[in-house]
Amino acid sequence: QQKVQQSPESLIVPEGGMASLNCTSSDRNVDYFWWYRQHSGKSPKMLMSIFSNGEKEEGRFTVHLNKASLHTSLHIRDSQPSDSALYLCARGTNAYKVIFGKGTHLHVLP
Amino acid sequence: EAAVTQSPRNKVTVTGGNVTLSCRQTNSHNYMYWYRQDTGHGLRLIHYSYGAGNLQIGDVPDGYKATRTTQEDFFLLLELASPSQTSLYFCASSDSRGYTQYFGPGTRLLVL
């Protein structure tokens, strides 16, 4: 039973375009959401975290969280080829035991 | 940035063999984790620890033992390796708040 559903599995956007990635938890007892980015052949690195309802922006990256629907989304504006990577959504009922989704493969075409 | 190292980086063993994967973090983090990453399954938590001598069961613990000998060192043990354990293994650490996990470079294990 997959507790963190990510969509789409794969996404292709042109350079300069907007990429939108989605993540939903099937567990209502969730307080923490993260987005990690994993470039090919590398280890995951935390990109953004969000723990409260609403929106959080850092540069070209914006994260939304709706706790009522257990849904978070990551939006990347002005996408660059260097943004091509596997994006992993993670959720936790505490900050320590975290469950990851299968990820969305983002491809940004020059 | 937090430093987490893993060894070996690549390992080949045979079915039934013993394997020990090592992880060290030098950032005085309390929490350490072992994950496996497989195509179609994403990252799955095997075991984690919140300090020397402590061990917590993760989501896919069968066939794995782990031991936290010091605050810096966390080991993953496969005592009777099976082909189903062929995978990419990541170690990670986080501080007491746990808000960010820092991952090591990974160990690629092949069980023949």
mmCIF file of C-alpha atoms in Angstrom:
data_model
loop_
_atom_site.group_PDB
_atom_site.id
_atom_site.type_symbol
_atom_site.label_atom_id
_atom_site.label_comp_id
_atom_site.label_asym_id
_atom_site.label_seq_id
_atom_site.Cartn_x
_atom_site.Cartn_y
_atom_site.Cartn_z
ATOM 1 C CA GLN A 1 0.000 0.000 0.000
ATOM 2 C CA GLN A 2 1.604 3.190 -1.241
ATOM 3 C CA LYS A 3 1.147 5.888 1.403
ATOM 4 C CA VAL A 4 2.573 8.701 -0.688
ATOM 5 C CA GLN A 5 1.280 9.063 -4.232
ATOM 6 C CA GLN A 6 3.154 11.280 -6.657
ATOM 7 C CA SER A 7 2.025 12.409 -10.089
ATOM 8 C CA PRO A 8 2.897 12.487 -12.832
ATOM 9 C CA GLU A 9 5.510 9.722 -12.948
ATOM 10 C CA SER A 10 7.336 11.605 -15.668
ATOM 11 C CA LEU A 11 7.129 15.190 -16.857
ATOM 12 C CA ILE A 12 8.709 16.933 -19.819
ATOM 13 C CA VAL A 13 8.799 20.739 -19.951
ATOM 14 C CA PRO A 14 10.652 23.143 -22.245
ATOM 15 C CA GLU A 15 13.401 25.330 -20.895
ATOM 16 C CA GLY A 16 11.818 28.429 -19.371
ATOM 17 C CA GLY A 17 8.524 26.649 -18.768
ATOM 18 C CA MET A 18 6.611 25.884 -15.583
ATOM 19 C CA ALA A 19 6.808 22.423 -14.007
ATOM 20 C CA SER A 20 4.080 21.337 -11.587
ATOM 21 C CA LEU A 21 4.474 18.212 -9.462
ATOM 22 C CA ASN A 22 1.853 16.723 -7.163
ATOM 23 C CA CYS A 23 1.905 14.618 -4.028
ATOM 24 C CA THR A 24 -0.877 13.199 -1.866
ATOM 25 C CA SER A 25 -0.677 11.293 1.394
ATOM 26 C CA SER A 26 -3.151 8.539 2.223
ATOM 27 C CA ASP A 27 -2.459 8.886 5.944
ATOM 28 C CA ARG A 28 -4.389 11.573 7.791
ATOM 29 C CA ASN A 29 -1.925 11.676 10.699
ATOM 30 C CA VAL A 30 0.647 13.714 8.828
ATOM 31 C CA ASP A 31 2.185 16.965 9.935
ATOM 32 C CA TYR A 32 5.316 17.255 7.829
ATOM 33 C CA PHE A 33 5.985 17.337 4.099
ATOM 34 C CA TRP A 34 9.263 17.630 2.263
ATOM 35 C CA TRP A 35 10.437 17.754 -1.344
ATOM 36 C CA TYR A 36 13.809 16.211 -2.144
ATOM 37 C CA ARG A 37 15.649 16.401 -5.463
ATOM 38 C CA GLN A 38 17.908 13.627 -6.753
ATOM 39 C CA HIS A 39 20.057 14.208 -9.817
ATOM 40 C CA SER A 40 21.038 11.150 -11.820
ATOM 41 C CA GLY A 41 23.730 9.147 -10.058
ATOM 42 C CA LYS A 42 23.581 11.339 -6.970
ATOM 43 C CA SER A 43 21.982 11.171 -3.547
ATOM 44 C CA PRO A 44 18.735 12.955 -2.605
ATOM 45 C CA LYS A 45 19.022 16.508 -1.262
ATOM 46 C CA MET A 46 16.283 18.352 0.579
ATOM 47 C CA LEU A 47 14.826 21.053 -1.624
ATOM 48 C CA MET A 48 11.968 22.472 0.405
ATOM 49 C CA SER A 49 9.926 21.655 3.467
ATOM 50 C CA ILE A 50 6.430 22.768 4.411
ATOM 51 C CA PHE A 51 4.667 22.097 7.678
ATOM 52 C CA SER A 52 1.773 24.599 7.628
ATOM 53 C CA ASN A 53 -1.113 25.202 5.283
ATOM 54 C CA GLY A 54 -0.383 27.683 2.563
ATOM 55 C CA GLU A 55 2.432 28.545 0.257
ATOM 56 C CA LYS A 56 6.176 28.880 0.575
ATOM 57 C CA GLU A 57 8.441 30.387 -2.078
ATOM 58 C CA GLU A 58 12.190 30.129 -2.458
ATOM 59 C CA GLY A 59 13.549 31.593 -5.656
ATOM 60 C CA ARG A 60 12.046 29.766 -8.640
ATOM 61 C CA PHE A 61 10.487 27.111 -6.406
ATOM 62 C CA THR A 62 7.052 27.331 -4.758
ATOM 63 C CA VAL A 63 5.464 24.722 -2.539
ATOM 64 C CA HIS A 64 1.774 24.556 -1.623
ATOM 65 C CA LEU A 65 0.242 22.516 1.173
ATOM 66 C CA ASN A 66 -3.408 21.750 1.863
ATOM 67 C CA LYS A 67 -3.559 19.677 5.017
ATOM 68 C CA ALA A 68 -7.299 19.063 4.711
ATOM 69 C CA SER A 69 -6.774 17.213 1.427
ATOM 70 C CA LEU A 70 -3.297 15.976 2.407
ATOM 71 C CA HIS A 71 -1.996 17.384 -0.849
ATOM 72 C CA THR A 72 1.223 19.202 -1.570
ATOM 73 C CA SER A 73 2.537 20.494 -4.874
ATOM 74 C CA LEU A 74 5.865 21.799 -6.099
ATOM 75 C CA HIS A 75 6.034 24.376 -8.864
ATOM 76 C CA ILE A 76 9.219 25.310 -10.674
ATOM 77 C CA ARG A 77 9.053 28.419 -12.815
ATOM 78 C CA ASP A 78 11.565 29.285 -15.526
ATOM 79 C CA SER A 79 12.690 25.635 -15.569
ATOM 80 C CA GLN A 80 16.319 25.006 -16.471
ATOM 81 C CA PRO A 81 18.000 21.886 -17.892
ATOM 82 C CA SER A 82 19.827 21.624 -14.544
ATOM 83 C CA ASP A 83 16.417 21.089 -12.892
ATOM 84 C CA SER A 84 16.162 17.730 -14.671
ATOM 85 C CA ALA A 85 16.093 15.207 -11.831
ATOM 86 C CA LEU A 86 13.959 12.827 -9.791
ATOM 87 C CA TYR A 87 11.764 14.776 -7.362
ATOM 88 C CA LEU A 88 10.781 12.886 -4.234
ATOM 89 C CA CYS A 89 7.930 13.864 -1.974
ATOM 90 C CA ALA A 90 8.169 12.755 1.654
ATOM 91 C CA ARG A 91 5.767 12.920 4.542
ATOM 92 C CA GLY A 92 5.980 12.201 8.257
ATOM 93 C CA THR A 93 3.841 12.104 11.361
ATOM 94 C CA ASN A 94 6.984 13.223 13.121
ATOM 95 C CA ALA A 95 10.211 14.646 11.803
ATOM 96 C CA TYR A 96 12.092 11.370 12.115
ATOM 97 C CA LYS A 97 10.220 8.490 10.511
ATOM 98 C CA VAL A 98 9.632 9.654 6.999
ATOM 99 C CA ILE A 99 7.958 7.885 4.076
ATOM 100 C CA PHE A 100 8.988 8.767 0.529
ATOM 101 C CA GLY A 101 6.959 8.566 -2.639
ATOM 102 C CA LYS A 102 8.268 6.913 -5.809
ATOM 103 C CA GLY A 103 9.095 10.278 -7.330
ATOM 104 C CA THR A 104 8.480 12.282 -10.474
ATOM 105 C CA HIS A 105 11.103 12.285 -13.201
ATOM 106 C CA LEU A 106 11.391 15.826 -14.535
ATOM 107 C CA HIS A 107 13.044 16.412 -17.906
ATOM 108 C CA VAL A 108 13.680 19.998 -18.986
ATOM 109 C CA LEU A 109 14.428 20.220 -22.705
ATOM 110 C CA PRO A 110 16.799 22.952 -23.939
ATOM 111 C CA GLU B 1 26.543 21.097 4.704
ATOM 112 C CA ALA B 2 26.345 17.885 6.710
ATOM 113 C CA ALA B 3 28.843 15.226 5.749
ATOM 114 C CA VAL B 4 27.785 11.599 5.503
ATOM 115 C CA THR B 5 30.137 9.006 4.056
ATOM 116 C CA GLN B 6 29.456 5.410 3.093
ATOM 117 C CA SER B 7 31.662 2.445 2.344
ATOM 118 C CA PRO B 8 32.078 0.515 0.229
ATOM 119 C CA ARG B 9 30.624 2.406 -2.734
ATOM 120 C CA ASN B 10 30.131 -0.793 -4.702
ATOM 121 C CA LYS B 11 29.884 -4.379 -3.507
ATOM 122 C CA VAL B 12 29.327 -7.704 -5.217
ATOM 123 C CA THR B 13 28.558 -10.813 -3.193
ATOM 124 C CA VAL B 14 27.000 -14.211 -3.718
ATOM 125 C CA THR B 15 23.735 -15.574 -2.417
ATOM 126 C CA GLY B 16 24.168 -16.567 1.224
ATOM 127 C CA GLY B 17 27.142 -14.282 1.742
ATOM 128 C CA ASN B 18 27.702 -11.838 4.595
ATOM 129 C CA VAL B 19 27.779 -8.124 3.842
ATOM 130 C CA THR B 20 28.360 -5.133 6.078
ATOM 131 C CA LEU B 21 27.666 -1.632 4.839
ATOM 132 C CA SER B 22 29.193 1.237 6.795
ATOM 133 C CA CYS B 23 28.044 4.779 7.341
ATOM 134 C CA ARG B 24 29.710 7.629 9.215
ATOM 135 C CA GLN B 25 28.474 11.139 9.859
ATOM 136 C CA THR B 26 30.632 13.859 11.375
ATOM 137 C CA ASN B 27 27.974 16.421 12.218
ATOM 138 C CA SER B 28 26.968 15.270 15.691
ATOM 139 C CA HIS B 29 23.520 14.298 14.425
ATOM 140 C CA ASN B 30 21.432 12.127 16.698
ATOM 141 C CA TYR B 31 19.384 10.362 14.029
ATOM 142 C CA MET B 32 20.755 8.016 11.387
ATOM 143 C CA TYR B 33 18.847 6.024 8.779
ATOM 144 C CA TRP B 34 19.316 3.226 6.284
ATOM 145 C CA TYR B 35 17.241 3.226 3.085
ATOM 146 C CA ARG B 36 17.151 1.129 -0.033
ATOM 147 C CA GLN B 37 16.200 2.582 -3.401
ATOM 148 C CA ASP B 38 14.723 0.446 -6.141
ATOM 149 C CA THR B 39 13.079 1.327 -9.429
ATOM 150 C CA GLY B 40 9.338 1.220 -8.978
ATOM 151 C CA HIS B 41 9.525 1.415 -5.183
ATOM 152 C CA GLY B 42 11.304 4.639 -4.438
ATOM 153 C CA LEU B 43 13.184 5.089 -1.170
ATOM 154 C CA ARG B 44 12.211 2.679 1.605
ATOM 155 C CA LEU B 45 13.309 2.872 5.225
ATOM 156 C CA ILE B 46 15.053 -0.243 6.535
ATOM 157 C CA HIS B 47 16.190 0.775 10.042
ATOM 158 C CA TYR B 48 16.950 3.963 11.927
ATOM 159 C CA SER B 49 18.523 4.995 15.210
ATOM 160 C CA TYR B 50 18.420 7.976 17.540
ATOM 161 C CA GLY B 51 21.697 7.322 19.284
ATOM 162 C CA ALA B 52 24.464 4.876 20.096
ATOM 163 C CA GLY B 53 23.025 1.500 21.038
ATOM 164 C CA ASN B 54 19.532 2.379 19.841
ATOM 165 C CA LEU B 55 17.767 0.717 16.907
ATOM 166 C CA GLN B 56 14.301 1.338 15.475
ATOM 167 C CA ILE B 57 12.555 -0.849 12.925
ATOM 168 C CA GLY B 58 11.743 0.718 9.597
ATOM 169 C CA ASP B 59 9.279 -0.328 6.899
ATOM 170 C CA VAL B 60 11.263 -3.078 5.160
ATOM 171 C CA PRO B 61 13.470 -4.642 7.897
ATOM 172 C CA ASP B 62 13.287 -8.331 6.911
ATOM 173 C CA GLY B 63 16.709 -9.779 6.150
ATOM 174 C CA TYR B 64 18.575 -6.824 7.611
ATOM 175 C CA LYS B 65 20.226 -6.118 10.929
ATOM 176 C CA ALA B 66 21.706 -2.809 11.953
ATOM 177 C CA THR B 67 23.913 -1.572 14.723
ATOM 178 C CA ARG B 68 24.769 1.938 15.924
ATOM 179 C CA THR B 69 28.101 1.675 17.675
ATOM 180 C CA THR B 70 28.773 5.381 18.252
ATOM 181 C CA GLN B 71 27.002 8.601 17.487
ATOM 182 C CA GLU B 72 28.987 8.748 14.240
ATOM 183 C CA ASP B 73 28.788 5.154 12.989
ATOM 184 C CA PHE B 74 25.811 3.125 11.774
ATOM 185 C CA PHE B 75 26.182 -0.283 10.133
ATOM 186 C CA LEU B 76 23.806 -2.355 8.039
ATOM 187 C CA LEU B 77 24.314 -6.127 8.103
ATOM 188 C CA LEU B 78 23.066 -8.674 5.600
ATOM 189 C CA GLU B 79 23.914 -12.056 7.127
ATOM 190 C CA LEU B 80 22.494 -14.274 4.383
ATOM 191 C CA ALA B 81 22.339 -12.083 1.319
ATOM 192 C CA SER B 82 19.709 -12.846 -1.317
ATOM 193 C CA PRO B 83 19.318 -11.563 -4.895
ATOM 194 C CA SER B 84 16.233 -9.617 -3.747
ATOM 195 C CA GLN B 85 18.586 -7.441 -1.712
ATOM 196 C CA THR B 86 20.342 -6.186 -4.817
ATOM 197 C CA SER B 87 19.752 -2.472 -4.537
ATOM 198 C CA LEU B 88 21.164 1.008 -4.011
ATOM 199 C CA TYR B 89 21.548 1.665 -0.279
ATOM 200 C CA PHE B 90 21.597 5.136 1.219
ATOM 201 C CA CYS B 91 22.515 6.204 4.709
ATOM 202 C CA ALA B 92 21.227 9.512 6.049
ATOM 203 C CA SER B 93 21.445 11.567 9.223
ATOM 204 C CA SER B 94 19.464 14.367 10.824
ATOM 205 C CA ASP B 95 19.656 16.468 13.947
ATOM 206 C CA SER B 96 17.249 16.291 16.877
ATOM 207 C CA ARG B 97 14.691 18.429 15.094
ATOM 208 C CA GLY B 98 14.826 16.041 12.156
ATOM 209 C CA TYR B 99 13.713 18.638 9.669
ATOM 210 C CA THR B 100 16.332 17.782 7.062
ATOM 211 C CA GLN B 101 17.886 14.433 6.296
ATOM 212 C CA TYR B 102 21.372 14.513 4.799
ATOM 213 C CA PHE B 103 22.172 11.573 2.581
ATOM 214 C CA GLY B 104 25.443 9.810 1.914
ATOM 215 C CA PRO B 105 26.607 8.996 -1.633
ATOM 216 C CA GLY B 106 25.117 5.501 -1.612
ATOM 217 C CA THR B 107 26.363 1.927 -1.874
ATOM 218 C CA ARG B 108 25.413 -0.157 -4.877
ATOM 219 C CA LEU B 109 25.050 -3.819 -3.847
ATOM 220 C CA LEU B 110 24.776 -6.716 -6.274
ATOM 221 C CA VAL B 111 23.905 -10.164 -4.934
ATOM 222 C CA LEU B 112 24.560 -12.899 -7.489
#
